[in-house]
XYZ file of C-alpha atoms in Angstrom:
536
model
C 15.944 -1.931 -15.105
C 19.028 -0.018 -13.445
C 22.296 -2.040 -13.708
C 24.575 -2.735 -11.075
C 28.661 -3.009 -10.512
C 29.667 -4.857 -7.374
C 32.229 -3.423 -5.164
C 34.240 -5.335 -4.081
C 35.297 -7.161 -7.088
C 37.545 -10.165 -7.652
C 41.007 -10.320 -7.474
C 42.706 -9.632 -10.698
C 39.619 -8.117 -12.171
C 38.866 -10.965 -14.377
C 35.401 -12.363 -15.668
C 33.705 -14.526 -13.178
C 30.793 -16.548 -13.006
C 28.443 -16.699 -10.167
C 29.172 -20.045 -9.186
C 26.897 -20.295 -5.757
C 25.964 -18.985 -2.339
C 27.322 -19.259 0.918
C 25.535 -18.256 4.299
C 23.952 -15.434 5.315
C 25.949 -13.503 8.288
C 26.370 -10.913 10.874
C 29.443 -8.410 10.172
C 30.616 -6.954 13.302
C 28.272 -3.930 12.874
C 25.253 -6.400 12.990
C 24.659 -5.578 9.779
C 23.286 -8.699 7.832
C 25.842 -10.554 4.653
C 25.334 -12.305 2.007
C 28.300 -15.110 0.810
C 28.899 -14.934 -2.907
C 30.696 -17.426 -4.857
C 32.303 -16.823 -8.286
C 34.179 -19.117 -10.386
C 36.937 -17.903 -12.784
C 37.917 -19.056 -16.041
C 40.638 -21.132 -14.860
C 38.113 -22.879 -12.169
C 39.213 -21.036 -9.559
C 36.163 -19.949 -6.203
C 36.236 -16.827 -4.599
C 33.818 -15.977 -1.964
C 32.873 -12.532 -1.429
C 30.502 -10.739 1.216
C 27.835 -8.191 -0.185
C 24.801 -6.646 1.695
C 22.292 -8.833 2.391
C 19.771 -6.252 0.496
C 21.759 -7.197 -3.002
C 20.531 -10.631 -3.220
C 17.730 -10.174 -4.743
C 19.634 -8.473 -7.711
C 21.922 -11.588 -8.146
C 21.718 -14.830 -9.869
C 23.013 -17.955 -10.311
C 25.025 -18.324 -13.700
C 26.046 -14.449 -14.156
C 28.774 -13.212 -15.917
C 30.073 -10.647 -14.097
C 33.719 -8.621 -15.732
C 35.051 -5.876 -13.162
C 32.380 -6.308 -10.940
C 29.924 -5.235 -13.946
C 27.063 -7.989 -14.862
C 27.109 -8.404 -18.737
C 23.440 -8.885 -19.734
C 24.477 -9.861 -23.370
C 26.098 -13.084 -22.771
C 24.124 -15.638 -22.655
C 23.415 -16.933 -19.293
C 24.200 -20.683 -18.547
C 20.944 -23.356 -18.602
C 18.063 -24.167 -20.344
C 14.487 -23.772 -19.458
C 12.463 -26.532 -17.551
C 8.842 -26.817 -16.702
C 7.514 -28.639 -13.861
C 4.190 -29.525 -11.999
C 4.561 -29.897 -8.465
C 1.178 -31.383 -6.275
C 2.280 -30.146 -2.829
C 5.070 -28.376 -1.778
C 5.619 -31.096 1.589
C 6.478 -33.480 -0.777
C 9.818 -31.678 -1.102
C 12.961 -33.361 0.755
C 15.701 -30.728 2.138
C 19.470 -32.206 1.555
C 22.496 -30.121 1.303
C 24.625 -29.725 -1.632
C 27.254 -32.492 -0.750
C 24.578 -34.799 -1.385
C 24.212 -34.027 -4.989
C 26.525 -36.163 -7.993
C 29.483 -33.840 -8.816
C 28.342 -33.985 -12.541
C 25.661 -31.941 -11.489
C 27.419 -29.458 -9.044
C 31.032 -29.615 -7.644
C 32.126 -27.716 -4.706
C 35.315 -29.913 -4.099
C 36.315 -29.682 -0.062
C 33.992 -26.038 0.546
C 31.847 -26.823 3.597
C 30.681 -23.240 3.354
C 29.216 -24.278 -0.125
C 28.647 -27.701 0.097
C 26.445 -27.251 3.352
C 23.894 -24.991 1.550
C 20.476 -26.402 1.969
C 18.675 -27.931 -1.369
C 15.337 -28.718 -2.069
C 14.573 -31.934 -4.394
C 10.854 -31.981 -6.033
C 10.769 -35.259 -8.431
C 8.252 -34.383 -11.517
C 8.423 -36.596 -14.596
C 10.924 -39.247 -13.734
C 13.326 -36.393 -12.825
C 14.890 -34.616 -9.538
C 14.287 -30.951 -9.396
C 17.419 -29.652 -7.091
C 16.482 -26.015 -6.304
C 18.870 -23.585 -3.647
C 17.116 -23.144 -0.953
C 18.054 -19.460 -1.335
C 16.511 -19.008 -4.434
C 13.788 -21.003 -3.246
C 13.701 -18.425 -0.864
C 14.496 -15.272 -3.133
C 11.702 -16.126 -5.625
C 8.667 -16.976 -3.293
C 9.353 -13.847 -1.223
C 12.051 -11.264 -2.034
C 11.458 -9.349 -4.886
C 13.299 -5.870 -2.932
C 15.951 -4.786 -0.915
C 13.058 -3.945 1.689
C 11.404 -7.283 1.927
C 14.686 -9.095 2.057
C 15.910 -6.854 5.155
C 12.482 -7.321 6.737
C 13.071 -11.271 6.290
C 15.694 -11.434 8.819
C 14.126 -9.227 11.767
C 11.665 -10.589 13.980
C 8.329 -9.830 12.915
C 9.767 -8.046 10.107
C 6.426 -8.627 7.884
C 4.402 -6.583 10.430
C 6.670 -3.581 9.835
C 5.344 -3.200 6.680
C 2.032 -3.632 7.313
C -0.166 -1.150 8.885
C -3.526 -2.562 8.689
C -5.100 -6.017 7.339
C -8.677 -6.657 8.033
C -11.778 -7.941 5.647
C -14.873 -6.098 5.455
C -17.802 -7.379 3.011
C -15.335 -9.999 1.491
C -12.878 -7.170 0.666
C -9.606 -7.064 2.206
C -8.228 -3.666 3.255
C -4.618 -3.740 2.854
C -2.679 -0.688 4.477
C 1.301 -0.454 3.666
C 3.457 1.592 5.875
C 5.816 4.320 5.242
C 8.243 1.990 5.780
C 7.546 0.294 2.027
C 9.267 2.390 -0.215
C 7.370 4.642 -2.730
C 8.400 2.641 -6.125
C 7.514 -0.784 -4.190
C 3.650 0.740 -3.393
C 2.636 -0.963 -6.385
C -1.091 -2.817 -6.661
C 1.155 -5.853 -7.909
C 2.939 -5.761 -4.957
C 0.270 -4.964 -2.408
C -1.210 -8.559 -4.206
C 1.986 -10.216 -3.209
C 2.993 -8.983 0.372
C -0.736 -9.385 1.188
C -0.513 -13.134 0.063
C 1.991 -13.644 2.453
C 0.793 -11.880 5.211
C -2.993 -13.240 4.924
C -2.215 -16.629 3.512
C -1.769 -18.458 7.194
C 0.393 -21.082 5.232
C 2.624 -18.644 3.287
C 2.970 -16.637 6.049
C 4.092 -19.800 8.402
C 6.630 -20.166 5.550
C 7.921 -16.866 5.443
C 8.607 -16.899 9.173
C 9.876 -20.143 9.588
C 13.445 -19.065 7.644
C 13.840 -16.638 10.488
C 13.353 -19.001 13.275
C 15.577 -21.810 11.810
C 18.017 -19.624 11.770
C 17.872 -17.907 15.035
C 16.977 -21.471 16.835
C 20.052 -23.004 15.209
C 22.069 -20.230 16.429
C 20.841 -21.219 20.122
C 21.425 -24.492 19.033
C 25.250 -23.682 17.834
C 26.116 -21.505 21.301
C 23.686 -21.250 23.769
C 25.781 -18.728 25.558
C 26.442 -16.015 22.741
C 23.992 -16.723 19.755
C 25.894 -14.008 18.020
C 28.864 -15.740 17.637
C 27.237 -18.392 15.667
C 24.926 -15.610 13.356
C 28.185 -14.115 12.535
C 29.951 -17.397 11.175
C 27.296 -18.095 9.128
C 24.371 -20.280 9.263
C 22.923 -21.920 6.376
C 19.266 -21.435 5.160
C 15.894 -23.720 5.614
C 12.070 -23.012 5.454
C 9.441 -25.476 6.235
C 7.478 -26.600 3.140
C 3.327 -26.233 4.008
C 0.301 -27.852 2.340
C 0.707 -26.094 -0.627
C -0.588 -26.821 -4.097
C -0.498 -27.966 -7.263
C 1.849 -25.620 -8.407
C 3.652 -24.845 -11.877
C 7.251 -23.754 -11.710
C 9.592 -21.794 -14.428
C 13.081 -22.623 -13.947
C 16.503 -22.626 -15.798
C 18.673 -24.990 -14.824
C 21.227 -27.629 -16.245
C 20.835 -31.788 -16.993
C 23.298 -34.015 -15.659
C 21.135 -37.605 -15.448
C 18.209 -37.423 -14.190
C 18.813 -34.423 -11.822
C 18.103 -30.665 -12.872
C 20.030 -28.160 -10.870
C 18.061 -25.381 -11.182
C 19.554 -21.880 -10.960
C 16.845 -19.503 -11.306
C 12.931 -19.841 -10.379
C 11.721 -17.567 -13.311
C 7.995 -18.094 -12.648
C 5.128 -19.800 -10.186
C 1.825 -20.443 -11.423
C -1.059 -21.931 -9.451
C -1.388 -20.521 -6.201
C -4.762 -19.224 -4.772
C -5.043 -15.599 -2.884
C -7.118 -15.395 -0.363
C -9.114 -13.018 -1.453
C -10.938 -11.771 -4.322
C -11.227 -8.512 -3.824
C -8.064 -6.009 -2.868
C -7.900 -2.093 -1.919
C -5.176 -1.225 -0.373
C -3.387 2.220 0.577
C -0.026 3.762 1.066
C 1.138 7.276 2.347
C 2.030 7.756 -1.072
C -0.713 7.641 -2.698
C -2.978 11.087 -3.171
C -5.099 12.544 -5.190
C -4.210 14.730 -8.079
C -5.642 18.282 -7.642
C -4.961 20.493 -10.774
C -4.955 24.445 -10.646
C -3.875 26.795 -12.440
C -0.265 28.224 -12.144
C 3.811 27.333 -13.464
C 5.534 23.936 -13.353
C 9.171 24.439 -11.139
C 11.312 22.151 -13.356
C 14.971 21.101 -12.241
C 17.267 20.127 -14.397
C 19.978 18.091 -13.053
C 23.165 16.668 -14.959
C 22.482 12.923 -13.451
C 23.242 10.197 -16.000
C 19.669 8.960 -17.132
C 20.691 5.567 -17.922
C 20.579 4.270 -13.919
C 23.580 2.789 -13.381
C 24.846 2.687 -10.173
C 27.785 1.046 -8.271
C 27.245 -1.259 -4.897
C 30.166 0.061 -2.413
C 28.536 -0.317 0.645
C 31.779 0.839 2.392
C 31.918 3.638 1.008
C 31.553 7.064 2.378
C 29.625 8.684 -1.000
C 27.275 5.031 -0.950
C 23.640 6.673 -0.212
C 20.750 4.667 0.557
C 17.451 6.788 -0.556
C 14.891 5.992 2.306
C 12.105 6.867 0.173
C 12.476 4.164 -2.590
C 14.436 1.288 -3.717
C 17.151 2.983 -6.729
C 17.472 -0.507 -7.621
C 14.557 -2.632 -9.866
C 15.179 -6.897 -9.265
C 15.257 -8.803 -12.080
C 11.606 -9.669 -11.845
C 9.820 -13.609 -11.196
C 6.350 -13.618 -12.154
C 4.292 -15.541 -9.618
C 0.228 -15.395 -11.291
C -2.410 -16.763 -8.881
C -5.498 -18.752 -10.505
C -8.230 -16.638 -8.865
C -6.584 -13.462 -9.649
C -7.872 -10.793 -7.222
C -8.981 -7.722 -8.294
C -6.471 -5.105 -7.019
C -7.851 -1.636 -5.842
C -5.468 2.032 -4.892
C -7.367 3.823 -2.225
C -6.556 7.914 -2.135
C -7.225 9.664 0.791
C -4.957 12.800 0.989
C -4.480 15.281 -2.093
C -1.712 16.465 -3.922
C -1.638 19.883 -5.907
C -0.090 19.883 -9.413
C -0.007 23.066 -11.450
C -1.102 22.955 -14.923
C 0.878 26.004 -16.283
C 3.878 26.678 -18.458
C 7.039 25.518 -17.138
C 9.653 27.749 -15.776
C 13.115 26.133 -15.298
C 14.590 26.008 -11.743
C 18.104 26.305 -11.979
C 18.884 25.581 -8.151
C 19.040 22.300 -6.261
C 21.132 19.235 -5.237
C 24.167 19.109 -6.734
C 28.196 17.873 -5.623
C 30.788 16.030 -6.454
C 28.814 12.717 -7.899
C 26.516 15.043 -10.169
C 27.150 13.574 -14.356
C 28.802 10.528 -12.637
C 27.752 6.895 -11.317
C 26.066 7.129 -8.285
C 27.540 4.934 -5.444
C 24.703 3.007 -3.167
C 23.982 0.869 -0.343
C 21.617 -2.146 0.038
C 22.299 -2.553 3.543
C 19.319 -0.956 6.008
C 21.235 2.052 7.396
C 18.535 3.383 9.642
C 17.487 1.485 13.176
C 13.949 0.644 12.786
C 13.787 1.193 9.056
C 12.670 4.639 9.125
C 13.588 6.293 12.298
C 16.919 7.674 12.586
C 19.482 6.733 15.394
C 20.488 8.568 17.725
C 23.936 9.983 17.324
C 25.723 8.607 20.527
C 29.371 9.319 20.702
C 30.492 6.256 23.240
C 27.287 4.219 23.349
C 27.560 1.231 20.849
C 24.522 0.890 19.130
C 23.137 -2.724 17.284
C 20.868 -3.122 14.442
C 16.861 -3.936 15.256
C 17.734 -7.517 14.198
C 19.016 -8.054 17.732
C 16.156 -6.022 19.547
C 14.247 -9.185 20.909
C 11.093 -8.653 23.181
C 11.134 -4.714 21.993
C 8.102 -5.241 19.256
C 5.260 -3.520 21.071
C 7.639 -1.130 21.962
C 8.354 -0.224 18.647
C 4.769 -0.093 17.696
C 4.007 2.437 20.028
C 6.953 4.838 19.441
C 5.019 4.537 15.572
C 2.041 6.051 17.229
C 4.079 8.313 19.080
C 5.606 9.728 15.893
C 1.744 10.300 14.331
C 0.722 11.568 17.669
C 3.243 14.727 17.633
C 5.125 16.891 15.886
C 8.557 16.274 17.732
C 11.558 14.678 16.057
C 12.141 11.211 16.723
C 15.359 9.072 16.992
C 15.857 5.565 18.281
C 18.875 3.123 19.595
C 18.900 -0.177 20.396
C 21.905 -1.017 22.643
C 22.664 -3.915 24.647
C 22.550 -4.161 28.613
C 26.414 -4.984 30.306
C 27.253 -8.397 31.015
C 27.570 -9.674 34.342
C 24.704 -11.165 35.558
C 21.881 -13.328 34.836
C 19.366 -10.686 34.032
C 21.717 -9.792 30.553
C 20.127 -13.013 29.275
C 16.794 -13.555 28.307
C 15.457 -16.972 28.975
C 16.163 -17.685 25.273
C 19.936 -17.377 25.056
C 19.989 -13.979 23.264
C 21.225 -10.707 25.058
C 18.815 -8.984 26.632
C 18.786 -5.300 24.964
C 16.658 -1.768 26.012
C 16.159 0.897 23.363
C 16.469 4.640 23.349
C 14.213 7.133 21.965
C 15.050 10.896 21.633
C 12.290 13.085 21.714
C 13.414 16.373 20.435
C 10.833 19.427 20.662
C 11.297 22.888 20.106
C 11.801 23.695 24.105
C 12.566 20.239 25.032
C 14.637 17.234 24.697
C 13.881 14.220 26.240
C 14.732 10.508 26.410
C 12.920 7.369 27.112
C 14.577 4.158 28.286
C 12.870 1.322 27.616
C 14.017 -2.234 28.155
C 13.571 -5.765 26.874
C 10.872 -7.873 28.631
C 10.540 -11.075 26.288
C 9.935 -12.239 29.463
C 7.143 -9.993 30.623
C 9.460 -8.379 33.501
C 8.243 -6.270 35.717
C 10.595 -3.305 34.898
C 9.425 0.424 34.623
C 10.295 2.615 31.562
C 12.261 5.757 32.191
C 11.965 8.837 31.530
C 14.953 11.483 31.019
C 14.295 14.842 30.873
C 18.139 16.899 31.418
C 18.695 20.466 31.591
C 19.334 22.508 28.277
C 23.047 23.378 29.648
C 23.900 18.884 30.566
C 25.969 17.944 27.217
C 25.302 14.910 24.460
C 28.190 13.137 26.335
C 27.415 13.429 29.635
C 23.521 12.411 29.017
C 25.353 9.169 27.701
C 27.497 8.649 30.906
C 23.889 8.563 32.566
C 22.288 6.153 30.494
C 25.580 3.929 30.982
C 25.065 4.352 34.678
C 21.920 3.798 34.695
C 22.006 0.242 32.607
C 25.086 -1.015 34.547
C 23.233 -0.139 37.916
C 20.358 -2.078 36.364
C 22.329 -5.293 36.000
C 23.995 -4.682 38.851
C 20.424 -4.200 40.759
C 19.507 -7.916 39.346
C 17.181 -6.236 36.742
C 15.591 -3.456 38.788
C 16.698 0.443 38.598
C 18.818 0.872 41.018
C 17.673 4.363 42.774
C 21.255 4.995 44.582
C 22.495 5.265 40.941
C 19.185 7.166 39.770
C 19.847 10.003 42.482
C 23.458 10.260 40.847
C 22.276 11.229 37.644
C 22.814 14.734 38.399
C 21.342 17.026 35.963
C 18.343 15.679 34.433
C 15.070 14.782 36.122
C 13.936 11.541 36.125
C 10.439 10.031 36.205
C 9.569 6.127 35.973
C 6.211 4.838 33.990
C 4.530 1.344 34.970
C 3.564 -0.914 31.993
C -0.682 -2.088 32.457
C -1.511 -5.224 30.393
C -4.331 -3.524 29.591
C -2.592 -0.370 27.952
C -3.216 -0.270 23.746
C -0.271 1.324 21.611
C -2.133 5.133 21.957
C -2.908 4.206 25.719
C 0.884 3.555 26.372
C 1.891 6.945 23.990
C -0.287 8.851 25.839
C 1.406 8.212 29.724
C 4.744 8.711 28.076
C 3.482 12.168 26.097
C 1.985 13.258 29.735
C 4.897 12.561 31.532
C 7.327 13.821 29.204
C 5.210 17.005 28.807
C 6.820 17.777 25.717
């Protein structure tokens, strides 16, 4: 498993324990935070922000010297057992709530507010973080903890779930990294996605938290996502279960600081086959291995510095491994790899390949990122100079959308970016009717004659709004394209949520073409009108 320094560290440098965890928040990028807590030696909090992505690398109770965890100290608690006959019969509390013997966060609301979940089994209270509650039954990767906290974030990573002859066919997407296309983890995302009460659970910690922000400030949800908002998930009809903790005693409480382990729960299915672009068939022929040799450390260390300039994120796997939880279901489906496409190996001697990647970070630690750094997961932004882009997170009523620009990038060879900006303020139409900000995203379709662009915005609300299609001369610059589409979306508020065609006639330049939404329209049906009227 690769190790991991954190970046920022502590003041001072000295050894810390992970004490706790504070909120998840919005940075003023978008981008999603995690709060960190360490104690010091001399008893002493610090709360630090890290990339939501790290959390599932981080645990309560670890020692952690210049940002570096140290794996051979032993880690605080003991190990518990307990049966639990249904998860309902767990009661949510905050911290505050529980006797400072067990857990003291003195004054901290930002600790103390943390959400708790209390299971009694054999005369004792089970206190378990709702976070690790959280981080155990459903996070296991960067990936699924990103997808968590995006709206319909499951069905990004699913491309096709449907049972034939008592055998469910379980399709990843390209969006699941390579290393995470694993039949152990096609048993566990398909759990959640086909289990209707697991999958109630995982959505439920979304919508507390964006309901609560509506709650918090009606007006400007954002405000309250980027103070912070505290964790909860609804706790279904679900057992018996068997849980493997460490925790500490105080009394009769256990505060538990890791889940290591669930036992119990039923899939289901019993049968599993599932496929990922990945995976191909070996074809062997006859002819040399290409080997590169490369002068990267082999020992997978890497350093979190998600400021920095040199932190990469590889959008083809996870370079990080969690600490793994072992969840084992009592029917135990039988778990299946379907390959469909082949892949040619050669079988020959090798011959060493002396070019290839190299730089400044080749022989030394290699600086990453767990934050998501593309819009959409996979598809690259588009690289506006004055438009201010926001993550996905904030793209509400844009789902369907974004399910047919993934046909649109298997229907053609084109490249694809995507945006997500918000529409001006000013008038009632920037609001949805659920508080958030009504946004439109933009899609760059790049060809080898052609580029175009295709405005689409948010209808939560099933607005009657056309999409729009941008097609500007060769010689019309990057910058003045987005002086159009600024036009165009303040003359759409301005319009009370209707293009305004004054303001489309002054879009000099570029040719514009509006297309109708149809209820009836599927995802290819919808591709299709765009990829005729684009004519790219």
């Amino acid at each position: 498993m690769a190790s991991l320094t954190l970046r920022p560290t502590l003041s001072g440098n000295q050894e810390a324990e992970l004490f706790w965890f504070g909120s998840p928040h919005m940075d003023y990028h978008g981008n999603w935070k995690i709060k960190v807590a360490f104690r010091t030696a001399t008893m002493s909090t610090e709360i630090v922000s890290y990339p939501w992505g790290t959390l599932p690398n981080l645990r309560i109770g670890q020692l952690y010297t210049d940002g570096k965890y140290d794996p051979v100290k032993p880690i605080s608690g003991s190990p518990y057992h307990l049966s639990i006959s249904n998860f309902n019969q767990g009661i949510v509390t905050n911290g505050f709530k529980l006797p400072k013997r067990l857990i003291d966060f003195g004054k901290n609301p930002e600790l103390g507010l943390q959400n708790i979940i209390q299971f009694k089994a054999d005369r004792l209270t089970y206190c378990i973080p709702v976070i690790e509650f959280i981080r155990a039954m459903f996070i296991n990767s960067k990936n699924l903890a990103i997808q968590l906290l995006q709206p319909h974030g499951l069905e990004l990573l699913v491309d096709r779930s449907e049972v034939n002859n008592e055998t469910l066919y379980f399709d990843m997407s390209k969006r699941v990294p390579q290393r995470l296309a694993t039949e152990s983890n096609a048993q566990h995302m398909s759990w959640i996605y086909s289990d209707v009460r697991v999958r109630a659970m995982w959505d439920s910690v979304y919508q507390h938290i964006f309901s609560q922000a509506i709650k918090s400030s009606p007006q400007n949800p954002n405000a309250a996502l980027k103070k912070g908002i505290p964790l909860n998930v609804d706790l279904p009809d679900l057992g018996p279960i068997e849980m493997y903790v460490r925790g500490e005693k105080v009394f009769d409480y256990i505060l538990v600081k890791e889940i290591i382990g669930f036992s119990g729960f039923r899939h289901p299915h019993k049968n599993i086959i599932f496929w990922h672009p990945s995976k191909k068939q070996i074809e062997t022929r006859n002819g040399d291995k290409h080997v590169r040799l490369t002068s990267k450390p082999d020992n997978d260390e890497y350093i979190l510095n998600d400021d920095s300039k040199d932190a990469k994120e590889d959008t083809n796997q996870d370079v990080l491994e969690a600490p793994p939880t072992f969840m084992r279901f009592s029917n135990s489906p039988v778990v299946t790899t379907r390959k469909q496409n082949k892949k040619r190996s050669n079988t020959g001697s090798d011959i060493i390949v002396t070019t290839g990647r190299g730089g400044k970070n080749s022989g030394s630690l290699e600086e990453v990122s767990t934050q998501d750094s593309a819009v959409g997961g996979d598809t690259p932004p588009i690289d506006f100079q004055t438009l201010e882009t926001i993550p996905v997170t904030e793209a509400f009523g844009l789902e369907s959308f974004f399910e047919m620009v993934h046909v649109l990038k298997e229907t053609m060879s084109a490249k694809i970016n995507l945006s997500v900006l918000r529409t001006p303020h000013g008038k009632r139409f920037s609001t949805c009717p659920n508080g958030s900000r009504r946004t439109c995203a933009v899609v760059q379709v790049v060809s080898v004659t052609s580029t175009a662009y295709i405005i689409e915005v948010a209808r939560p609300d099933n607005w009657s709004i056309s999409t729009l299609i941008l097609k500007p001369n060769q010689e019309l610059s990057l910058k003045k394209i987005e002086q159009n589409i600024k036009l165009l979306l303040e003359g759409l508020v301005e319009k009370g949520g209707h293009w305004d065609q004054y303001v489309l006639d002054r879009c000099k330049g570029m040719e514009i073409e509006k297309v109708k939404h149809y209820r009836s329209d599927t995802n290819w049906d919808w591709a299709n009108r765009l990829l005729h009227k684009s004519m790219i």
